[in-house]
Coordinates of C-alpha atoms and ligand atoms in Angstrom, one line a residue:
M24 CA 130.2 112.6 30.5
F25 CA 131.6 110.5 28.4
D26 CA 134.9 111.8 29.1
E27 CA 134.3 110.0 32.6
L28 CA 134.2 106.5 31.4
I29 CA 137.3 104.7 30.6
G30 CA 138.5 104.1 26.7
N31 CA 137.0 103.5 23.8
S32 CA 137.3 107.2 22.6
R33 CA 136.0 106.0 19.0
V34 CA 132.5 105.0 20.5
K35 CA 132.4 108.0 22.6
A36 CA 132.7 109.7 19.1
V37 CA 130.5 107.9 17.6
L38 CA 127.7 108.3 20.1
K39 CA 128.1 111.8 20.8
R40 CA 127.6 112.2 16.9
M41 CA 124.5 110.6 17.1
L42 CA 123.0 112.6 20.1
V43 CA 124.1 115.7 19.1
S44 CA 122.4 114.9 15.4
D45 CA 119.4 113.6 17.2
R46 CA 119.5 110.7 15.5
L47 CA 120.3 107.9 17.9
P48 CA 118.8 104.8 16.9
G49 CA 115.9 103.2 18.1
A50 CA 117.8 99.7 18.4
M51 CA 121.6 99.6 19.3
L52 CA 123.6 96.4 19.9
F53 CA 126.8 97.2 22.0
T54 CA 129.3 94.2 21.6
G55 CA 132.7 94.0 22.9
E56 CA 134.2 91.1 25.3
E57 CA 133.3 91.4 29.2
G58 CA 134.1 94.1 31.8
I59 CA 135.0 96.8 29.2
G60 CA 132.1 99.0 30.3
K61 CA 129.7 98.5 27.7
K62 CA 126.5 98.7 30.5
L63 CA 128.1 102.0 31.6
F64 CA 128.0 103.4 28.5
A65 CA 124.3 102.5 27.6
L66 CA 123.6 104.2 30.9
E67 CA 125.2 107.2 29.9
V68 CA 123.6 107.3 26.4
A69 CA 120.1 107.2 28.9
R70 CA 121.7 110.1 30.9
A71 CA 122.2 112.1 27.9
L72 CA 119.2 111.8 26.4
N73 CA 117.4 112.6 29.8
C74 CA 119.3 114.8 31.5
R75 CA 117.7 118.4 32.6
T76 CA 121.0 120.7 32.3
P77 CA 122.7 118.8 29.4
K78 CA 126.0 120.2 28.2
D79 CA 126.6 119.9 24.4
D80 CA 124.6 117.2 24.3
E81 CA 125.8 115.4 27.3
A82 CA 124.8 114.6 30.3
C83 CA 125.9 116.9 33.5
G84 CA 126.4 114.0 35.9
V85 CA 124.7 115.6 38.6
C86 CA 121.1 116.7 38.1
S87 CA 118.7 114.4 39.8
S88 CA 118.2 112.6 36.4
C89 CA 121.4 111.8 35.5
V90 CA 122.2 110.8 39.7
R91 CA 119.0 108.1 39.5
I92 CA 119.6 106.5 36.1
M93 CA 122.7 104.9 38.1
N94 CA 120.9 103.8 40.5
L95 CA 119.6 100.2 39.3
N96 CA 117.2 98.3 42.0
Y97 CA 118.4 94.8 41.6
P98 CA 116.2 92.5 43.2
T99 CA 118.2 91.4 46.8
R100 CA 116.7 87.9 46.9
D101 CA 117.7 84.9 44.2
D102 CA 114.4 84.5 43.2
A103 CA 114.4 83.7 39.1
D104 CA 110.9 85.5 39.0
E105 CA 112.3 88.8 40.9
W106 CA 114.7 88.9 38.2
A107 CA 112.5 88.1 35.3
Q108 CA 110.8 91.6 35.8
I109 CA 112.3 95.1 34.0
I110 CA 114.8 95.8 36.6
W111 CA 114.1 99.8 37.0
T112 CA 116.6 102.3 37.6
N113 CA 115.3 105.2 40.0
H114 CA 114.4 107.1 36.8
P115 CA 111.0 105.8 35.8
D116 CA 112.1 106.0 31.9
V117 CA 115.2 103.5 32.4
G118 CA 115.8 99.8 32.8
L119 CA 117.0 96.9 32.4
V120 CA 116.6 93.2 31.8
V121 CA 118.8 90.4 32.5
A122 CA 118.4 86.3 32.2
P123 CA 117.3 84.9 35.5
R124 CA 119.0 81.7 34.9
R125 CA 120.1 80.4 31.5
V126 CA 117.8 82.5 29.2
L127 CA 116.3 85.8 28.3
R128 CA 112.2 85.0 28.9
V129 CA 109.7 85.7 26.6
E130 CA 107.7 87.8 29.0
Q131 CA 110.4 90.0 29.6
M132 CA 110.5 90.9 25.8
R133 CA 106.7 91.5 26.4
Q134 CA 107.3 93.6 29.3
I135 CA 109.6 95.6 27.4
E136 CA 107.4 95.8 24.2
K137 CA 104.5 97.2 26.7
E138 CA 106.8 100.1 27.9
A139 CA 108.6 100.9 25.1
N140 CA 105.1 101.8 23.6
Y141 CA 104.2 104.5 26.5
R142 CA 105.8 107.8 26.2
P143 CA 108.2 109.4 28.5
F144 CA 106.8 109.4 32.1
E145 CA 109.6 112.2 32.8
G146 CA 112.0 112.5 30.7
K147 CA 112.6 112.9 27.1
A148 CA 113.1 109.0 25.9
R149 CA 112.3 105.8 27.3
V150 CA 115.7 103.5 27.3
F151 CA 116.0 99.7 27.9
L152 CA 119.0 98.0 28.2
I153 CA 118.8 94.0 27.3
D154 CA 122.0 92.8 28.9
E155 CA 123.7 89.1 27.9
A156 CA 121.4 89.6 24.6
D157 CA 123.1 86.5 23.8
K158 CA 120.9 84.3 25.9
L159 CA 117.6 85.1 23.8
N160 CA 116.1 82.3 22.4
D161 CA 114.4 81.7 19.6
A162 CA 111.0 82.3 21.5
S163 CA 112.3 85.5 23.2
A164 CA 114.4 86.7 20.5
N165 CA 110.5 86.6 18.4
A166 CA 109.4 88.5 20.8
L167 CA 111.7 91.2 20.9
L168 CA 111.7 91.5 17.1
K169 CA 108.2 93.1 16.9
V170 CA 109.4 96.1 18.9
L171 CA 112.7 96.0 17.5
E172 CA 111.3 96.4 13.9
E173 CA 109.7 100.1 14.7
P174 CA 110.4 101.1 18.4
P175 CA 108.2 104.5 19.1
R176 CA 110.6 107.2 18.7
T177 CA 111.1 108.2 22.1
S178 CA 112.1 104.7 23.0
H179 CA 115.5 103.3 22.2
L180 CA 116.5 99.3 23.0
I181 CA 120.1 98.9 23.6
L182 CA 121.7 95.2 23.5
I183 CA 124.6 94.2 25.2
T184 CA 126.4 91.4 24.6
A185 CA 130.2 89.6 24.6
R186 CA 128.9 86.9 22.0
P187 CA 127.2 88.5 19.0
A188 CA 127.5 85.0 16.7
M189 CA 125.1 83.9 19.4
L190 CA 122.3 85.8 18.2
L191 CA 120.1 85.4 15.8
P192 CA 120.4 87.1 12.1
T193 CA 117.0 88.8 12.5
I194 CA 118.1 90.2 15.3
L195 CA 121.3 91.4 14.4
S196 CA 120.1 93.1 11.1
R197 CA 117.7 95.3 12.7
C198 CA 120.4 96.6 15.4
Q199 CA 122.9 99.0 14.8
M200 CA 126.2 97.3 16.1
I201 CA 128.6 99.6 18.1
R202 CA 132.0 97.5 18.7
F203 CA 133.8 97.8 21.9
S204 CA 137.6 97.5 21.9
P205 CA 139.6 96.2 24.3
L206 CA 140.7 99.1 27.2
R207 CA 144.4 100.0 27.0
P208 CA 147.0 98.4 29.8
D209 CA 147.6 102.3 30.8
E210 CA 144.3 103.2 30.5
I211 CA 143.2 100.4 33.2
E212 CA 146.4 101.0 35.2
S213 CA 145.5 104.6 35.6
H214 CA 141.9 104.0 36.6
L215 CA 143.1 101.4 39.4
V216 CA 145.4 103.8 40.3
K217 CA 142.9 106.4 40.7
N218 CA 140.8 103.9 43.0
K219 CA 143.7 103.5 45.4
I220 CA 145.1 100.6 44.1
D221 CA 149.1 101.0 44.7
L222 CA 150.9 101.5 41.6
K223 CA 153.2 98.1 41.4
T224 CA 150.0 95.8 41.6
A225 CA 147.9 98.0 39.3
R226 CA 150.7 97.9 36.5
L227 CA 150.7 94.2 37.4
R228 CA 146.8 93.8 37.2
A229 CA 146.4 96.2 34.2
R230 CA 148.5 93.5 32.0
A231 CA 147.1 90.3 33.6
A232 CA 143.3 91.7 32.6
G233 CA 143.6 91.3 28.6
G234 CA 141.6 94.9 28.1
S235 CA 139.1 94.0 30.4
M236 CA 138.2 96.4 33.9
G237 CA 136.2 93.6 35.0
R238 CA 139.2 91.2 35.0
A239 CA 141.4 93.6 36.3
L240 CA 139.2 93.9 39.1
S241 CA 138.8 90.4 39.8
G242 CA 141.7 88.6 37.9
D243 CA 144.0 86.3 39.8
L244 CA 147.6 88.0 39.6
V245 CA 149.4 84.3 41.0
T246 CA 147.7 82.1 37.8
F247 CA 148.9 85.3 35.3
T248 CA 152.5 85.3 37.3
S249 CA 152.6 81.5 36.4
Q250 CA 151.3 82.0 32.8
R251 CA 153.8 84.5 32.1
K252 CA 156.7 83.1 33.5
A253 CA 155.8 79.5 31.5
M254 CA 155.0 81.8 28.6
L255 CA 158.7 83.3 28.9
K256 CA 160.3 80.2 28.9
V257 CA 159.1 79.3 25.2
L258 CA 160.3 82.4 24.2
H259 CA 163.7 82.0 25.9
A260 CA 164.0 78.5 24.4
L261 CA 163.1 79.7 21.1
V262 CA 165.2 82.6 20.9
V263 CA 168.1 82.0 23.2
S264 CA 168.5 78.4 24.2
D265 CA 167.3 76.9 20.9
D266 CA 165.9 74.4 23.8
R267 CA 163.8 71.9 22.0
A268 CA 163.0 69.6 25.0
Q269 CA 161.7 72.3 26.8
L270 CA 159.8 73.5 24.0
L271 CA 158.2 70.1 23.7
R272 CA 157.4 70.4 27.7
S273 CA 156.0 73.6 27.1
A274 CA 153.4 72.4 24.5
E275 CA 152.5 69.6 26.3
Q276 CA 151.6 72.1 29.5
L277 CA 149.4 74.1 26.8
N278 CA 147.6 70.8 25.8
E279 CA 146.9 70.3 29.3
A280 CA 145.5 74.1 29.7
Q281 CA 143.1 73.6 26.8
Y282 CA 141.1 71.5 29.2
K283 CA 140.9 74.2 31.8
D284 CA 140.1 78.5 30.8
E285 CA 143.6 79.3 30.8
F286 CA 144.4 78.4 27.3
E287 CA 143.6 81.5 25.5
E288 CA 144.8 83.5 28.4
R289 CA 148.2 81.7 27.6
L290 CA 148.2 82.2 24.3
D291 CA 147.2 86.4 25.2
V292 CA 150.8 86.6 27.4
L293 CA 152.7 85.2 24.4
E294 CA 151.4 87.5 22.3
T295 CA 152.5 90.2 24.6
L296 CA 155.6 88.9 25.0
I297 CA 156.6 88.6 21.3
R298 CA 155.2 91.7 20.7
D299 CA 157.5 93.4 23.4
A300 CA 160.6 91.7 22.1
W301 CA 159.5 92.7 19.0
M302 CA 159.4 96.5 19.8
L303 CA 162.7 96.4 21.8
S304 CA 164.8 94.6 18.7
L305 CA 163.3 97.8 16.8
G306 CA 164.7 100.3 19.6
V307 CA 161.3 100.9 21.2
D308 CA 161.9 102.6 25.2
T309 CA 161.2 100.2 27.7
S310 CA 158.1 102.1 29.4
S311 CA 155.7 101.5 26.6
L312 CA 156.3 97.6 26.9
V313 CA 153.5 95.8 28.3
N314 CA 155.5 93.4 30.2
E315 CA 157.9 96.2 31.5
D316 CA 158.6 94.6 34.7
L317 CA 160.5 91.8 32.6
S318 CA 162.0 94.2 30.4
A319 CA 165.8 92.5 31.8
E320 CA 164.0 89.1 30.3
L321 CA 162.9 90.6 27.1
K322 CA 165.7 92.8 26.4
E323 CA 168.0 89.4 26.5
I324 CA 165.5 87.6 24.0
A325 CA 165.8 91.0 21.6
Q326 CA 168.8 91.1 21.2
R327 CA 169.2 87.5 19.7
M328 CA 165.5 87.6 18.1
D329 CA 165.6 87.8 14.1
S330 CA 163.0 90.7 13.9
S331 CA 161.1 89.0 11.4
R332 CA 160.1 86.3 12.5
A333 CA 158.2 87.8 15.3
G334 CA 155.8 89.0 12.7
D335 CA 155.3 84.9 11.6
W336 CA 154.8 84.1 15.0
I337 CA 152.0 86.5 16.0
L338 CA 150.4 85.3 12.5
Q339 CA 150.9 81.5 13.3
I340 CA 149.2 82.1 16.7
E341 CA 146.0 84.1 15.7
D342 CA 146.1 81.0 12.7
L343 CA 145.9 78.4 15.8
R344 CA 143.0 80.9 17.7
E345 CA 140.7 80.7 14.4
Q346 CA 141.1 77.0 14.3
L347 CA 140.0 77.0 18.4
I348 CA 136.7 79.6 17.0
V349 CA 135.8 76.9 14.3
N350 CA 136.5 74.2 16.2
V351 CA 134.8 75.0 19.4
N352 CA 133.6 71.2 20.6
R353 CA 136.6 69.7 19.5
K354 CA 140.0 70.1 21.0
V355 CA 142.8 71.3 18.5
T356 CA 146.1 69.5 19.0
T357 CA 149.1 72.1 20.0
D358 CA 152.0 69.7 20.0
S359 CA 153.4 70.9 17.4
L360 CA 152.6 74.9 18.1
F361 CA 155.9 75.6 19.1
L362 CA 158.0 73.3 16.9
V363 CA 156.4 75.4 14.2
M364 CA 157.5 78.3 15.8
A365 CA 161.0 77.0 15.8
G366 CA 160.8 76.1 12.3
D367 CA 161.0 72.4 12.6
V368 CA 157.7 71.6 11.2
A369 CA 156.0 73.6 8.2
A370 CA 153.0 75.3 9.1
G371 CA 151.0 74.2 6.3
K372 CA 150.8 71.0 8.7
R373 CA 149.6 72.6 11.8
P374 CA 147.2 72.2 13.5
K375 CA 145.4 68.9 13.1
I376 CA 142.1 68.3 14.4
R377 CA 141.7 64.9 16.7
Ligands
LIG23 ZN1 121.9 115.7 34.3

């Protein structure tokens, strides 16, 4: 049942409509960042198609088909050849492929092509998940094209990726794209609480997760807490103390973070802090803040903040993010980001590329 999956109600509605009208595309591409449940949604589609006692075209979740589809038989050894086979569920019509090492192999796509051409053994449809579809290389992508072009009516291919831009246009054009959104902090929090994590930790993890359940479960709270502290300092220096020296120091630290993976996380955190202060300045209740536990600090900022600037700051951060995407191989200088935000440097002068 889609109801039991977390978040993405729009995606649920779209998939449900396709199932009800019997118009589920033969080839779909599920995109959206890591750890938000794309694979679970794909398995849920497979269950809906093969459930023995469906209700309103959705899987019952308890019949033998539904139960077996959730059991994937991953190889137990780290043997690339074993991982290069279709990984079947306990249901003979539903399987998955993942990249055994860095790429999805041609043989894997040939296996899928062969299997997709069989009629279902037991259920109503055969469903194949291609996880990490961004790891298709030219050869394996071409091997997949054939079956993507005209999958048999009873077979469905669901490609899954967090990086759709890495896929060849020929693959993209043959798949119906379904875009998943990041999960909301409250959605993550209530799931964590349901799984016996105490409320305080759940709340902090939900905030640190940036919309990803995977990150909420595995994320590093110490790093998050220190990132948030650093970014709160920036906002404080911008609004309350007008401390240029602090802004320069923070910009330097942000530049160093570029060389680790933390850079974008820091920008995310800064953005949530700005949004929270903005909301507070508009009189919104503290319970709807992402960083509710910092509401005292944020209130001080909100009282002194000209709320029209918050919108500009978010645009400036977004602008920097875009620069980073375009210049993935070059480092973008962030030296002046906070000074631009402080209004000392004209926005057009930034960011410069080294
Ligand atoms: Zn069922």
